[in-house]
XYZ file of C-alpha atoms in Angstrom:
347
model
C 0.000 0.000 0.000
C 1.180 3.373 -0.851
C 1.119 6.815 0.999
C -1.404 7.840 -0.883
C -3.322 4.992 -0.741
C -2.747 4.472 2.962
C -6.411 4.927 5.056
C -6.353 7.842 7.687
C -6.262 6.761 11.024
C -10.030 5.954 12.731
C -9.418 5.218 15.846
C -8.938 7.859 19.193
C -5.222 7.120 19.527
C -5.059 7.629 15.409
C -3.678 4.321 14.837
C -4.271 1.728 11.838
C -3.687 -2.329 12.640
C -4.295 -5.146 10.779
C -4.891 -8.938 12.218
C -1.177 -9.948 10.597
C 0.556 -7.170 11.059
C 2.015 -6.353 14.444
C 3.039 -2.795 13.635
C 1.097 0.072 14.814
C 0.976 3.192 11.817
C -0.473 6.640 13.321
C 0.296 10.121 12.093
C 1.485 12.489 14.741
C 2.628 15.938 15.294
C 6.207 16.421 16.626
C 7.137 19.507 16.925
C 4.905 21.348 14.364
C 5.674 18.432 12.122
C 3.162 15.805 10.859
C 4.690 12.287 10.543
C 4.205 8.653 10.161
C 5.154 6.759 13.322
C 5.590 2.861 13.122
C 4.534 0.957 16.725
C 4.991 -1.997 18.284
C 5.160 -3.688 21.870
C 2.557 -3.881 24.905
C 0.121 -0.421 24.436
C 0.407 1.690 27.671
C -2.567 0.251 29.999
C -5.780 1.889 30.314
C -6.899 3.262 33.198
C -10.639 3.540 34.508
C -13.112 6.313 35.881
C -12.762 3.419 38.823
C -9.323 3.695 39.074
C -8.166 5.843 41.910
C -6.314 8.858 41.253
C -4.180 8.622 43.958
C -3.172 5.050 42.460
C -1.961 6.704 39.120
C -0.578 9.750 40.275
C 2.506 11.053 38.168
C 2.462 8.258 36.412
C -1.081 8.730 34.645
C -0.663 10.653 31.572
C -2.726 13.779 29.918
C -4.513 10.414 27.717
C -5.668 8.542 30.837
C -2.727 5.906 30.404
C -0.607 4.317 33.132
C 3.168 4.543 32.276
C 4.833 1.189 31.996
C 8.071 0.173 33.050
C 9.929 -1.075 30.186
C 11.819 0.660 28.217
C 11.328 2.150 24.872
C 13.247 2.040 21.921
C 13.027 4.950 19.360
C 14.565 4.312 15.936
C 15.720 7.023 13.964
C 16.304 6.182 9.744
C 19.192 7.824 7.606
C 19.310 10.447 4.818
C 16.818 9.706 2.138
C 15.323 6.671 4.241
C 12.083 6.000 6.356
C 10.820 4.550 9.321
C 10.023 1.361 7.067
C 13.866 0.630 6.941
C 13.219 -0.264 10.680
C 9.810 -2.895 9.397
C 12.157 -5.898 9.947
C 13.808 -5.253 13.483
C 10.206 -3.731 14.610
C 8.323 -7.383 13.903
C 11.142 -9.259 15.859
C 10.791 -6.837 18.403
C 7.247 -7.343 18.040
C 7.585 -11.060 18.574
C 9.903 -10.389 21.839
C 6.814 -7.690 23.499
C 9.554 -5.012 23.154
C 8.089 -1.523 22.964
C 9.687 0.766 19.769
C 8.448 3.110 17.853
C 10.096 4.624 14.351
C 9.774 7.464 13.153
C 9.813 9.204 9.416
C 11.751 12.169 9.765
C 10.951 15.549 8.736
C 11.670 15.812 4.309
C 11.485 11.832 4.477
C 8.952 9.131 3.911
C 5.543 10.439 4.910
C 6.636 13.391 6.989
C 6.092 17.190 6.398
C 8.932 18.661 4.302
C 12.164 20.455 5.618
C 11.827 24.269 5.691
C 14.354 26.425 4.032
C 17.599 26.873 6.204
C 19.539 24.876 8.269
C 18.811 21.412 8.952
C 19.835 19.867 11.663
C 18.115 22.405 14.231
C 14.923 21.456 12.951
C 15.710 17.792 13.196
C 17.130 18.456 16.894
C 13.432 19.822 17.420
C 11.530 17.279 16.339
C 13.768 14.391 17.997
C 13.534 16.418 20.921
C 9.255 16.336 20.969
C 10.046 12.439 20.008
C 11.728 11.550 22.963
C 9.723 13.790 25.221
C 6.303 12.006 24.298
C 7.792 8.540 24.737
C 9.553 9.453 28.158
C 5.935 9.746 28.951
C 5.700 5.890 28.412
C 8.935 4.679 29.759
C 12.542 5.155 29.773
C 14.079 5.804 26.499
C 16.585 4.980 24.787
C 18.060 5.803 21.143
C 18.903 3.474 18.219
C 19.910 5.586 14.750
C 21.227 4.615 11.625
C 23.465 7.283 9.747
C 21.653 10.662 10.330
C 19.983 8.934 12.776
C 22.833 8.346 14.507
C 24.134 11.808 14.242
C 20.484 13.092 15.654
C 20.713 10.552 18.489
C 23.710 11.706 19.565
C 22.979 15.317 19.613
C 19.714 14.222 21.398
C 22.125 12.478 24.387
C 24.123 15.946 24.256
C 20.857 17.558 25.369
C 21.149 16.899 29.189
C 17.381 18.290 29.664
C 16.711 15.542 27.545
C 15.329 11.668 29.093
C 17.695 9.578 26.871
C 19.139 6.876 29.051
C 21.084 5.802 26.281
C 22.289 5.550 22.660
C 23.228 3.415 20.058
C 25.121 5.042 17.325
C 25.243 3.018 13.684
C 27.277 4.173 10.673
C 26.923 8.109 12.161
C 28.499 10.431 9.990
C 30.539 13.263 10.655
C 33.728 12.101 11.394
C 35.907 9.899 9.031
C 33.687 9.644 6.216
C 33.971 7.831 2.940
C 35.244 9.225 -0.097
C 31.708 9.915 -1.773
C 30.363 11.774 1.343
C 33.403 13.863 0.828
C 33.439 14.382 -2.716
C 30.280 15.638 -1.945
C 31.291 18.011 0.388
C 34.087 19.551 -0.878
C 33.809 19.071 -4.364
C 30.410 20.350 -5.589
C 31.319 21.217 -9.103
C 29.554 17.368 -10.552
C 26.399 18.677 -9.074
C 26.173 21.616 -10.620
C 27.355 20.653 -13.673
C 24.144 17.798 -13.342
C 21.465 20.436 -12.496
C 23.225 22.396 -15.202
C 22.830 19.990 -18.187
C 20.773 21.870 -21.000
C 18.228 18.517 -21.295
C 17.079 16.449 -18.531
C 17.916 13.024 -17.721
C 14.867 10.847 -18.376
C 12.637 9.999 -15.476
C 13.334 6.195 -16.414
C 17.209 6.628 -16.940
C 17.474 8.182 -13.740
C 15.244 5.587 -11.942
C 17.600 2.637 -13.545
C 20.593 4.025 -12.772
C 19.251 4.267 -8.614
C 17.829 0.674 -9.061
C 21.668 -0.275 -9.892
C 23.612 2.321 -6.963
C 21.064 1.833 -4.509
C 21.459 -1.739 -3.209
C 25.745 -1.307 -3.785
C 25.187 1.677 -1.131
C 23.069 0.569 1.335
C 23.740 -3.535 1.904
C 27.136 -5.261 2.754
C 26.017 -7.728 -0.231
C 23.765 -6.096 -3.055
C 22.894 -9.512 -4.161
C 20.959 -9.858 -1.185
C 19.124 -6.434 -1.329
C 15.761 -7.169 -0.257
C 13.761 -5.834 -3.964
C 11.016 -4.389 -1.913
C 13.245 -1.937 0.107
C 15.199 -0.799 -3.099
C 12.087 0.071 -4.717
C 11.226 2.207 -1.786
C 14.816 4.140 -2.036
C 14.423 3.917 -5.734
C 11.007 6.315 -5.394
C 12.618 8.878 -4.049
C 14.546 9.646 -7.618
C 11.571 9.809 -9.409
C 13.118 11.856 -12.128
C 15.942 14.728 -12.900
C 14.388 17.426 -10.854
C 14.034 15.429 -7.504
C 17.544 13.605 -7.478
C 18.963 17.153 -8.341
C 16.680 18.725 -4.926
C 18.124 15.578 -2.992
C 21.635 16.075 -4.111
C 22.010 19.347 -2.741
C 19.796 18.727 0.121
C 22.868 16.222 0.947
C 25.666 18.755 -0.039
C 23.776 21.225 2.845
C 23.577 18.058 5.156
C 27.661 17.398 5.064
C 28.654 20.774 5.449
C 26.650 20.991 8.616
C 28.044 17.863 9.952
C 31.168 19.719 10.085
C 30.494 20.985 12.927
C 27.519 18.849 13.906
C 28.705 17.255 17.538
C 29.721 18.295 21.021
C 30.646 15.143 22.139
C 32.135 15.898 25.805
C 28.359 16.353 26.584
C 27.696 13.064 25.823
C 27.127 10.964 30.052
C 24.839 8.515 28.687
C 25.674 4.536 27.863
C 26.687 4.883 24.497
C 27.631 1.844 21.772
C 28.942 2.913 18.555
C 28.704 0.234 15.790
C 31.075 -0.195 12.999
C 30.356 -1.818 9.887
C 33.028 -2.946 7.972
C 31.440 -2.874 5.107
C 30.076 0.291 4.966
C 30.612 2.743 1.807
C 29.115 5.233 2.897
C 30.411 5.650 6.421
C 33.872 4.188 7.377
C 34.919 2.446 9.494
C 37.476 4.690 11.037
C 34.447 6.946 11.931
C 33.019 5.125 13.996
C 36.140 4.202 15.865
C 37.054 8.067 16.000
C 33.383 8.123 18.163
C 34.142 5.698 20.094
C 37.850 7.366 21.135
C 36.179 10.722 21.576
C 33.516 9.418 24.020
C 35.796 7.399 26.511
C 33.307 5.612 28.078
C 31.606 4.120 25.279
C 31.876 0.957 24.024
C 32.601 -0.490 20.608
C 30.933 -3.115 18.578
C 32.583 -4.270 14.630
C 30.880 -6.039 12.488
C 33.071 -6.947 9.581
C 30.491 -8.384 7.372
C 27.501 -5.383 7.514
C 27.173 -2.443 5.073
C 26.022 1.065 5.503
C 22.009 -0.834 6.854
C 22.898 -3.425 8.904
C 19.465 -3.042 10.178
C 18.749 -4.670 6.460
C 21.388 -6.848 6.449
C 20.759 -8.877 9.862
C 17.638 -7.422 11.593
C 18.022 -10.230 13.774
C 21.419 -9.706 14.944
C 20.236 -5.952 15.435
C 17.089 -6.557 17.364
C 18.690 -8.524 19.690
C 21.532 -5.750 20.363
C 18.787 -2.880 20.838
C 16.883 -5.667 23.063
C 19.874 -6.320 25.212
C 21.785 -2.955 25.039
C 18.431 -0.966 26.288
C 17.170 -3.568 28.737
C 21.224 -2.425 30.381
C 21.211 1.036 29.767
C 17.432 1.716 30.848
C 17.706 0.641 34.566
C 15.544 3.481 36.285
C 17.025 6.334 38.084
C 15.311 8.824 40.075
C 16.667 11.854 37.833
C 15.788 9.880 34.631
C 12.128 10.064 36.354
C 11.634 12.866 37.316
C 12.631 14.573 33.767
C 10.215 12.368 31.998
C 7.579 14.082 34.573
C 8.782 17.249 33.804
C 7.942 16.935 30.231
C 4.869 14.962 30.740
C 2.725 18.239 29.226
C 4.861 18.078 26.305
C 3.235 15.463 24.385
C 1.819 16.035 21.254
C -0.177 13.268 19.279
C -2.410 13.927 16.258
C-alpha cells in the first residue's frame, strides 16, 4: 500500500492495525511536524473512571494511560530513508513484546517537508518532541542509523533531555567515505548535473538508482531485499528530484562539520562499525568511540552502511539487550520524563 493509498487513522489514539501485522501506523505531530510513526510492543494500559487517582498519580498521563516500566526504543532512519527501513527489526521486536516506535523524519517518507535553512536544528526539534512524548511511556533509549545516529547523539548531548542511552550506527561526521566527501568539498559534478541543457529521463534516472542503490546501502547487493530498493528507488523519481536531494545532501555534510559536542555526551553509548560500509567508514566510527571514553565499541566486519537490512536479527537482539542495560531506572531519569509529561503532542 502506498502513501497515498494508505487509510487515515479511525481510531482515538489515530492508529491503523491489521490482524497480521504487528506494527502500529499513526500520524502524529512532533514539533509542528506531521509524521508517520511505526509501533509496536505492549500499548500503555488503560486506566478507569474506577481507578483511583491517587493510584496513578505522576504516572497517569494527559490520555488517561498508566506509564509502563519497560523501556522504549526509538529508531531514527538515515538520509533519504524511512521509518520502514526499521519494518524488519520492529516485527522481531514485536515477537519479543519489546516496545519501539520509528519514526519518518521531517523531508522523508511520509513526513512534512524540511523548511528552508539549516537542517539539523529542525531535526534536533523534532527528535527532541520524540523523545519527550515517549519518556511519557517509559525510559528511552536511542537506536539511529546514519543521520539517525548523528540526531541521536545530539539528542544524548541535550542533558534536559530523558535519553538513558544511545546506540550510534554508521553516524556520519567524522571519518567519512570518499563519496560523502566528494560531496562536500567538491560540488562542481552537481552543478554541472542540475546544469545539463536537457534532462535526464525519469526512467534513466530511476535505472541508474535501481543499480547504486542496493551497492550503497547492503554489505552484499545480491541480497538487497527488492522491496526496500524500490522504496529508495522512489525517491529519484526523475531529474528534478535527485537534483533537490543532491544538494539537500551537499547542505547536510557541510553541517556535519560541525555537527557534535561530544564531551556532553554521560549517557551509555555503543557505537557500531560496519566494515562494510561505503558510505560511512569504518574509522568513523572508531574516532566516536575514542572521543567518548566511556563508550563501548561493537565491529561487524560483514555489515554495510544498513545493517538493520542486512541482519535485523542480529540488530534486534543488540537494541533488546543494550536498552534492557542502559534503561535501569534512576530517580533523575524520572523525574525529567515528569517534567515533560505536558509536552506530548499526538495527532
Amino acid at each position: 500500500m502506498t502513501a497515498s493509498q494508505r487509510p487515515e487513522p479511525a481510531d482515538p489514539g489515530g492508529r491503523t492495525t491489521t490482524d497480521t501485522d504487528p506494527i502500529r501506523v499513526s500520524f502524529r505531530r512532533y514539533a509542528g511536524v506531521r509524521t508517520r510513526v511505526l509501533e509496536v510492543g505492549p500499548q500503555p494500559v488503560e486506566s478507569t473512571d474506577r481507578t483511583p487517582r491517587r493510584m496513578l498519580g505522576k504516572r497517569a498521563t494527559a490520555r488517561g494511560q498508566v506509564k509502563p516500566t519497560a523501556p522504549r526504543l526509538v529508531l531514527l532512519h538515515g538520509y533519504c530513508d524511512s521509518a520502514d527501513t526499521w519494518r524488519p527489526v520492529l516485527e522481531l521486536l514485536a515477537a519479543a513484546g519489546v516496545p519501539a516506535v520509528a519514526v519518518d523524519l521531517p523531508g522523508f517518507g511520509d513526513a512534512q517537508p524540511l523548511r528552508p535553512g539549516p537542517m539539523l536544528p529542525q531535526l534536533d526539534a523534532f527528535t527532541a518532541a520524540v523523545v519527550k512524548e515517549q519518556a511519557v511511556l517509559g525510559t528511552v533509549v536511542l537506536a539511529g542509523n546514519s543521520l539517525g545516529g548523528t540526531m541521536s547523539l545530539r539528542a544524548a548531548e541535550n542533558h534536559r533531555l530523558p535519553v538513558a542511552g544511545v546506540v550510534s550506527i554508521a553516524a556520519p561526521g567524522f571519518v567519512d567515505s570518499w563519496l560523502i566527501r566528494t560531496v562536500a568539498r567538491y560540488p562542481l559534478p552537481l552543478r554541472m548535473y542540475s546544469a545539463l541543457p536537457l534532462p535526464i529521463p525519469g526512467f534513466l534516472v530511476r535505472a541508474v538508482a535501481e543499480q547504486v542503490v542496493p551497492r550503497l546501502l547492503y554489505a552484499d547487493s545480491a541480497a538487497a531485499d527488492a522491496a526496500q530498493v524500490r522504496r529508495f528507488t522512489a525517491l529519484f523519481p526523475d531529474y528534478r528530484s535527485t537534483t533537490t536531494r543532491l544538494e539537500q545532501a551537499r547542505q547536510l555534510v557541510e553541517e556535519l562539520a560541525n555537527a557534535y559536542r561530544l564531551e556532553e555526551v554521560r549517557v551509555p553509548l555503543l557505537v557500531v562499525v560496519c566494515g562494510k560500509d561505503k558510505l560511512v567508514s569504518a574509522a568513523s566510527g572508531r574516532q566516536l568511540h575514542a572521543l567518548v571514553p566511556h563508550s563501548r565499541l561493537m565491529v561487524r566486519e560483514d555489515w554495510g552502511h544498513c545493517p538493520q537490512l542486512d541482519d535485523p536479527v542480529e540488530i534486534s537482539e543488540l537494541l533488546t539487550y543494550f536498552s534492557a542495560g542502559a534503561s535501569r531506572p534512576s530517580k533523575i531519569a524520572a523525574r525529567v520524563a515528569a517534567e515533560v509529561s505536558e509536552d506530548t503532542v499526538a495527532g
